[in-house]
Tab-separated table of C-alpha atoms and ligand atoms in Angstrom:
chain	number	residue	atom	x	y	z
A	1403	MET	CA	182.689	74.996	130.938
A	1404	ALA	CA	179.648	73.891	128.931
A	1405	ARG	CA	180.313	73.591	125.224
A	1406	LYS	CA	178.102	75.454	122.797
A	1407	LEU	CA	176.138	73.023	120.651
A	1408	VAL	CA	173.851	73.067	117.626
A	1409	LEU	CA	171.778	69.871	117.452
A	1410	ASP	CA	170.616	68.970	113.942
A	1411	CYS	CA	167.882	66.325	114.109
A	1412	ASP	CA	164.802	64.642	112.604
A	1413	PRO	CA	162.739	63.514	115.631
A	1414	GLY	CA	162.093	60.488	115.796
A	1415	GLN	CA	161.939	58.881	119.257
A	1416	ASP	CA	165.709	58.358	119.523
A	1417	ASP	CA	166.334	61.951	118.392
A	1418	ALA	CA	163.857	63.132	121.043
A	1419	LEU	CA	165.744	61.236	123.723
A	1420	ALA	CA	169.031	62.715	122.504
A	1421	LEU	CA	167.514	66.198	122.716
A	1422	LEU	CA	166.339	65.548	126.273
A	1423	LEU	CA	169.806	64.307	127.244
A	1424	ALA	CA	171.266	67.568	125.965
A	1425	LEU	CA	168.672	69.653	127.831
A	1426	ALA	CA	169.329	67.756	131.052
A	1427	SER	CA	173.080	68.358	130.887
A	1428	PRO	CA	173.761	72.083	131.375
A	1429	GLU	CA	177.189	71.458	132.929
A	1430	GLU	CA	178.440	69.972	129.667
A	1431	ILE	CA	176.155	71.451	126.984
A	1432	ALA	CA	174.843	74.921	126.219
A	1433	LEU	CA	172.269	74.255	123.514
A	1434	ALA	CA	172.411	77.251	121.175
A	1435	ALA	CA	169.826	75.983	118.698
A	1436	VAL	CA	167.959	72.956	117.458
A	1437	THR	CA	167.853	72.634	113.680
A	1438	THR	CA	165.558	70.203	111.914
A	1439	VAL	CA	165.821	68.251	108.698
A	1440	ALA	CA	163.575	65.900	106.765
A	1441	GLY	CA	164.427	62.289	107.553
A	1442	ASN	CA	162.473	59.993	109.831
A	1443	VAL	CA	159.413	62.080	108.940
A	1444	PRO	CA	158.819	65.092	106.665
A	1445	LEU	CA	160.282	68.403	107.827
A	1446	GLU	CA	157.060	69.846	109.218
A	1447	LEU	CA	156.527	66.905	111.564
A	1448	ALA	CA	160.182	66.792	112.628
A	1449	SER	CA	160.027	70.509	113.448
A	1450	ALA	CA	156.792	70.103	115.418
A	1451	ASN	CA	158.224	67.148	117.343
A	1452	ALA	CA	161.347	69.087	118.330
A	1453	ARG	CA	159.167	71.909	119.700
A	1454	LYS	CA	156.899	69.450	121.528
A	1455	ILE	CA	159.923	68.004	123.301
A	1456	LEU	CA	161.245	71.449	124.266
A	1457	GLU	CA	157.847	72.356	125.703
A	1458	LEU	CA	157.627	69.037	127.533
A	1459	ALA	CA	161.028	69.773	129.062
A	1460	GLY	CA	160.008	73.322	130.009
A	1461	ARG	CA	162.691	74.845	127.758
A	1462	PRO	CA	160.793	77.072	125.294
A	1463	GLU	CA	163.705	79.503	125.054
A	1464	VAL	CA	165.740	77.117	122.873
A	1465	PRO	CA	165.028	78.129	119.260
A	1466	VAL	CA	163.988	75.559	116.655
A	1467	HIS	CA	164.999	76.380	113.095
A	1468	ALA	CA	163.538	74.343	110.243
A	1469	GLY	CA	165.958	73.371	107.492
A	1470	CYS	CA	165.830	71.333	104.315
A	1471	ALA	CA	162.625	69.546	103.366
A	1472	ARG	CA	164.350	67.086	101.046
A	1473	PRO	CA	167.754	65.578	100.301
A	1474	VAL	CA	170.152	67.241	97.872
A	1475	LEU	CA	169.578	64.997	94.837
A	1476	VAL	CA	167.458	61.967	95.656
A	1477	PRO	CA	163.770	62.001	96.638
A	1478	LEU	CA	162.992	61.947	100.374
A	1479	SER	CA	162.457	58.533	102.001
A	1480	THR	CA	160.980	58.514	105.509
A	1481	ALA	CA	160.753	55.935	108.310
A	1482	GLU	CA	157.181	55.975	109.635
A	1483	ALA	CA	157.346	52.184	109.706
A	1484	ILE	CA	159.698	52.509	112.695
A	1485	HIS	CA	158.683	55.810	114.292
A	1486	GLY	CA	154.930	55.905	113.550
A	1487	ASP	CA	153.011	58.396	111.411
A	1488	SER	CA	153.847	61.365	113.642
A	1489	GLY	CA	157.507	60.388	114.064
A	1490	LEU	CA	156.896	60.443	117.804
A	1491	ASP	CA	154.141	57.868	118.185
A	1492	GLY	CA	153.578	56.317	121.597
A	1493	VAL	CA	152.970	59.572	123.424
A	1494	ASP	CA	150.255	62.179	122.960
A	1495	LEU	CA	151.930	65.533	123.446
A	1496	PRO	CA	149.940	68.723	122.802
A	1497	PRO	CA	150.545	70.570	119.528
A	1498	PRO	CA	153.439	72.988	120.006
A	1499	ARG	CA	152.602	76.554	120.999
A	1500	LEU	CA	156.119	77.751	120.289
A	1501	PRO	CA	156.584	79.282	116.847
A	1502	LEU	CA	159.477	78.173	114.695
A	1503	ALA	CA	162.385	80.612	114.571
A	1504	SER	CA	162.332	82.549	111.310
A	1505	GLU	CA	165.927	81.901	110.201
A	1506	HIS	CA	166.591	78.866	107.975
A	1507	ALA	CA	168.532	76.105	109.738
A	1508	VAL	CA	171.403	76.263	107.245
A	1509	ARG	CA	171.930	79.949	108.034
A	1510	THR	CA	171.654	79.240	111.759
A	1511	ILE	CA	174.443	76.669	111.549
A	1512	VAL	CA	176.644	79.110	109.603
A	1513	ARG	CA	175.876	82.088	111.854
A	1514	THR	CA	176.336	80.248	115.145
A	1515	ILE	CA	179.752	78.918	114.161
A	1516	ALA	CA	180.833	82.232	112.591
A	1517	GLU	CA	179.777	84.463	115.482
A	1518	HIS	CA	181.663	82.548	118.172
A	1519	PRO	CA	185.428	82.208	118.539
A	1520	PRO	CA	187.049	79.379	116.543
A	1521	GLY	CA	186.960	76.014	118.294
A	1522	THR	CA	184.076	76.876	120.609
A	1523	VAL	CA	180.995	75.558	118.756
A	1524	SER	CA	180.223	71.866	118.203
A	1525	LEU	CA	177.635	70.339	115.921
A	1526	CYS	CA	175.795	67.132	116.614
A	1527	ALA	CA	174.025	65.747	113.536
A	1528	ILE	CA	171.619	62.889	114.159
A	1529	GLY	CA	169.557	62.975	110.968
A	1530	PRO	CA	170.396	63.053	107.252
A	1531	LEU	CA	173.272	65.485	106.683
A	1532	THR	CA	171.458	67.814	104.245
A	1533	ASN	CA	171.515	70.947	106.434
A	1534	VAL	CA	175.128	70.444	107.469
A	1535	ALA	CA	176.329	69.852	103.907
A	1536	LEU	CA	174.571	72.980	102.647
A	1537	ALA	CA	176.019	75.026	105.520
A	1538	PHE	CA	179.533	73.813	104.650
A	1539	LEU	CA	178.956	74.694	100.979
A	1540	LEU	CA	177.382	78.069	101.764
A	1541	GLU	CA	180.238	79.119	104.027
A	1542	PRO	CA	183.304	76.833	103.878
A	1543	ALA	CA	185.098	79.103	106.354
A	1544	ILE	CA	183.012	77.629	109.180
A	1545	VAL	CA	184.541	74.167	108.729
A	1546	PRO	CA	187.923	74.869	110.359
A	1547	ARG	CA	186.200	76.906	113.093
A	1548	LEU	CA	184.221	73.891	114.355
A	1549	ALA	CA	185.321	72.355	117.627
A	1550	GLU	CA	183.863	69.016	116.553
A	1551	ILE	CA	181.032	67.521	114.541
A	1552	VAL	CA	179.522	64.356	115.965
A	1553	VAL	CA	177.632	62.417	113.307
A	1554	MET	CA	175.304	59.510	114.023
A	1555	GLY	CA	175.336	57.546	110.821
A	1556	GLY	CA	176.977	54.914	108.697
A	1557	ALA	CA	178.101	51.403	109.445
A	1558	ILE	CA	181.257	49.368	109.153
A	1559	GLY	CA	179.248	46.162	108.869
A	1560	LEU	CA	175.595	45.689	107.937
A	1561	GLY	CA	173.314	48.637	107.338
A	1562	ASN	CA	169.725	48.999	108.517
A	1563	VAL	CA	168.014	50.188	105.324
A	1564	THR	CA	169.947	48.013	102.916
A	1565	PRO	CA	172.697	45.508	103.685
A	1566	ALA	CA	175.131	48.247	102.666
A	1567	ALA	CA	173.710	51.413	104.196
A	1568	GLU	CA	172.522	53.025	107.393
A	1569	PHE	CA	169.386	55.221	107.257
A	1570	ASN	CA	170.845	58.744	107.685
A	1571	PHE	CA	173.510	58.218	105.010
A	1572	TRP	CA	171.148	56.317	102.716
A	1573	VAL	CA	168.527	59.107	102.824
A	1574	ASP	CA	170.998	61.771	101.691
A	1575	PRO	CA	174.206	60.132	100.466
A	1576	HIS	CA	175.343	63.236	98.592
A	1577	ALA	CA	175.133	65.361	101.706
A	1578	ALA	CA	177.067	62.732	103.654
A	1579	ALA	CA	179.724	62.733	100.923
A	1580	VAL	CA	180.070	66.530	101.168
A	1581	VAL	CA	180.448	66.424	104.953
A	1582	PHE	CA	182.917	63.523	104.975
A	1583	GLY	CA	184.922	65.182	102.210
A	1584	SER	CA	185.032	68.540	103.965
A	1585	GLY	CA	187.994	68.056	106.285
A	1586	ALA	CA	185.796	68.837	109.313
A	1587	PRO	CA	186.785	67.256	112.646
A	1588	ILE	CA	184.251	64.398	112.498
A	1589	THR	CA	183.428	61.936	115.238
A	1590	MET	CA	181.371	59.170	113.624
A	1591	VAL	CA	178.899	57.137	115.668
A	1592	PRO	CA	178.151	54.095	113.483
A	1593	LEU	CA	175.430	51.469	113.736
A	1594	ASP	CA	177.976	48.896	114.847
A	1595	LEU	CA	178.271	50.880	118.090
A	1596	THR	CA	174.664	51.995	118.576
A	1597	ARG	CA	173.420	48.413	118.141
A	1598	ARG	CA	175.099	47.623	121.463
A	1599	VAL	CA	172.775	49.997	123.297
A	1600	ARG	CA	169.399	48.268	123.334
A	1601	LEU	CA	166.144	48.840	125.126
A	1602	ASN	CA	164.760	45.958	127.155
A	1603	PRO	CA	161.812	45.674	129.572
A	1604	GLU	CA	163.992	46.266	132.631
A	1605	ARG	CA	165.574	49.417	131.201
A	1606	LEU	CA	162.187	50.749	130.107
A	1607	ALA	CA	160.787	50.056	133.575
A	1608	ARG	CA	163.656	51.994	135.158
A	1609	ILE	CA	162.913	55.006	132.987
A	1610	ARG	CA	159.197	54.834	133.790
A	1611	ALA	CA	159.888	54.435	137.498
A	1612	LEU	CA	161.643	57.818	137.580
A	1613	GLY	CA	158.072	59.079	137.718
A	1614	ASN	CA	158.554	62.624	136.455
A	1615	PRO	CA	156.411	63.693	133.445
A	1616	VAL	CA	159.362	63.802	131.051
A	1617	ALA	CA	160.570	60.325	131.987
A	1618	ARG	CA	157.022	58.953	131.728
A	1619	ALA	CA	156.661	60.448	128.250
A	1620	CYS	CA	160.022	58.916	127.298
A	1621	ALA	CA	158.932	55.510	128.572
A	1622	ASP	CA	155.749	55.792	126.462
A	1623	PHE	CA	157.415	56.779	123.211
A	1624	LEU	CA	160.340	54.403	123.726
A	1625	ALA	CA	157.956	51.491	124.368
A	1626	PHE	CA	156.333	52.210	120.986
A	1627	TYR	CA	159.715	52.433	119.263
A	1628	ASP	CA	160.915	49.237	120.929
A	1629	ALA	CA	157.756	47.342	119.943
A	1630	ARG	CA	158.071	48.509	116.306
A	1631	CYS	CA	161.727	47.483	116.135
A	1632	ARG	CA	160.965	44.073	117.647
A	1633	ALA	CA	157.988	43.573	115.301
A	1634	ARG	CA	160.326	44.241	112.389
A	1635	GLY	CA	162.716	41.530	113.473
A	1636	ASP	CA	165.033	43.312	115.876
A	1637	GLY	CA	164.529	40.739	118.637
A	1638	GLU	CA	167.253	42.227	120.825
A	1639	GLY	CA	165.241	45.425	121.326
A	1640	ALA	CA	165.403	48.915	119.856
A	1641	ALA	CA	168.853	50.450	119.515
A	1642	LEU	CA	169.208	53.956	120.970
A	1643	HIS	CA	171.205	55.343	118.066
A	1644	ASP	CA	171.044	59.100	118.511
A	1645	PRO	CA	171.512	59.330	122.297
A	1646	CYS	CA	174.883	57.615	121.806
A	1647	ALA	CA	176.073	60.714	119.935
A	1648	LEU	CA	175.027	62.912	122.856
A	1649	ALA	CA	176.635	60.558	125.341
A	1650	TRP	CA	179.948	61.014	123.543
A	1651	LEU	CA	179.733	64.744	124.246
A	1652	LEU	CA	178.851	64.122	127.896
A	1653	ARG	CA	181.069	61.171	128.827
A	1654	PRO	CA	183.764	60.336	126.263
A	1655	GLY	CA	185.210	57.929	128.829
A	1656	LEU	CA	182.338	55.532	128.058
A	1657	PHE	CA	183.739	54.992	124.546
A	1658	ARG	CA	186.700	53.597	122.623
A	1659	ALA	CA	187.650	55.167	119.309
A	1660	ARG	CA	189.925	54.547	116.289
A	1661	ARG	CA	191.269	56.878	113.648
A	1662	ALA	CA	189.728	55.996	110.295
A	1663	ARG	CA	189.207	57.115	106.746
A	1664	VAL	CA	185.615	57.174	105.578
A	1665	ALA	CA	184.305	57.628	102.039
A	1666	ILE	CA	180.618	57.676	101.109
A	1667	GLU	CA	179.184	55.831	98.111
A	1668	THR	CA	176.621	58.043	96.404
A	1669	GLU	CA	175.661	55.823	93.468
A	1670	GLY	CA	175.432	52.127	92.799
A	1671	ARG	CA	172.685	49.544	92.504
A	1672	PHE	CA	173.396	48.003	95.894
A	1673	CYS	CA	175.630	50.363	97.800
A	1674	ARG	CA	174.035	53.834	97.822
A	1675	GLY	CA	174.887	55.499	101.136
A	1676	ARG	CA	177.535	52.941	102.084
A	1677	SER	CA	180.236	54.289	104.393
A	1678	VAL	CA	183.486	52.765	103.182
A	1679	VAL	CA	185.722	52.627	106.252
A	1680	SER	CA	189.456	51.921	106.261
A	1681	PHE	CA	192.073	52.101	108.960
A	1682	PRO	CA	195.311	53.719	107.811
A	1683	ALA	CA	198.700	52.591	109.051
A	1684	ASP	CA	200.173	54.494	112.001
A	1685	GLY	CA	201.360	57.911	110.943
A	1686	ASP	CA	199.212	58.037	107.780
A	1687	PRO	CA	196.519	60.714	107.712
A	1688	ALA	CA	193.054	59.788	108.991
A	1689	GLU	CA	190.260	62.306	109.092
A	1690	VAL	CA	187.624	60.659	111.221
A	1691	ARG	CA	187.397	59.606	114.845
A	1692	LEU	CA	185.320	56.435	114.623
A	1693	LEU	CA	183.645	55.288	117.829
A	1694	THR	CA	184.029	51.518	118.102
A	1695	GLU	CA	183.020	50.533	121.631
A	1696	ILE	CA	180.667	51.754	124.317
A	1697	ASP	CA	180.043	50.823	127.926
A	1698	ALA	CA	176.294	50.183	127.504
A	1699	GLU	CA	175.641	49.832	131.247
A	1700	GLY	CA	177.451	53.102	131.890
A	1701	PHE	CA	175.392	54.723	129.149
A	1702	PHE	CA	172.119	53.661	130.797
A	1703	GLU	CA	173.290	54.848	134.215
A	1704	LEU	CA	174.033	58.245	132.656
A	1705	LEU	CA	170.694	58.329	130.830
A	1706	ILE	CA	168.703	57.435	133.945
A	1707	ALA	CA	170.565	59.967	136.097
A	1708	ARG	CA	169.949	62.741	133.573
A	1709	LEU	CA	166.251	61.931	133.038
A	1710	ALA	CA	165.824	61.938	136.813
A	1711	ARG	CA	166.656	65.653	136.752
A	1712	PHE	CA	163.401	66.655	135.056
B	3204	LIG	C1	169.242	56.656	112.456
B	3204	LIG	O1	168.090	56.644	111.614
B	3204	LIG	C2	166.971	57.158	112.279
B	3204	LIG	O2	165.864	56.336	112.092
B	3204	LIG	C3	167.342	57.322	113.725
B	3204	LIG	O3	166.733	58.468	114.261
B	3204	LIG	C4	168.848	57.439	113.697
B	3204	LIG	O4	169.248	58.784	113.538
B	3204	LIG	C5	169.678	55.235	112.716
B	3204	LIG	O5	169.984	54.596	111.516
B	3205	LIG	CA1	167.742	60.630	113.843
């Protein structure tokens, strides 16, 4: 049976692709709501981009709830340098006609988990963790009811904003610390894994060749994202960070995982947002399922097959 999912995101081209993967996968995922958070771009743009993607996919019934417009304690830092001024540069989608849902994203997360039986709702968080942290603080009783929370963020090795930190955790380190200290059943999708899933001209051409309007739009916005990443020194091509989190929900067999302990550095001159990962001895408690390996070819086969459905 399809699992009920709330997708918390800050689109962003890779968020948009993750959202499309979810929409194209009704056997595995029943998307209850999309919640948006400030991250790659300010909240208003992220919320508009999520609605543009839903309209592009012909799925206006999925509600979009706007959440927090800034991190808990630090000022907002955005990533237009990678994603373009709109957050979804590379494609010219019409302004959304769909209104935003009236409920705040934090309340939507709480309500959705609370109104379904324990263990039946999953969260997938692919932006800064501000909304999720506030939901856990507002109603701690939802934490043990979660089936799973899949978090794209953090790194074991080098970060992508600073040597120490990955973007989502760096933008709101305090929120990440709340979530990783909550006892929730976390699956962490770190940069070390997502950097193995890269765009290249052949993969982009395969997406474009699918020929449907959604795949063509994806090829356009992914080409922009790839060019920006390459121009900024990522010669191996753009990493598809956020779709990896969705792929875990669709095909866990594509991945290898390890039990780990993860603490988040919230302060420090050099290490703000660092995920400090350790691997406990067998039998010792470990709170996080850390994804360590992915079958990148299998991932692209899955992505292509799902985009072909539009
Ligand atoms: C993460 O940061 C954002 O730029 C991407 O959308 C992804 O969620 C990767 O560090
Ligand atoms: Ca994101």
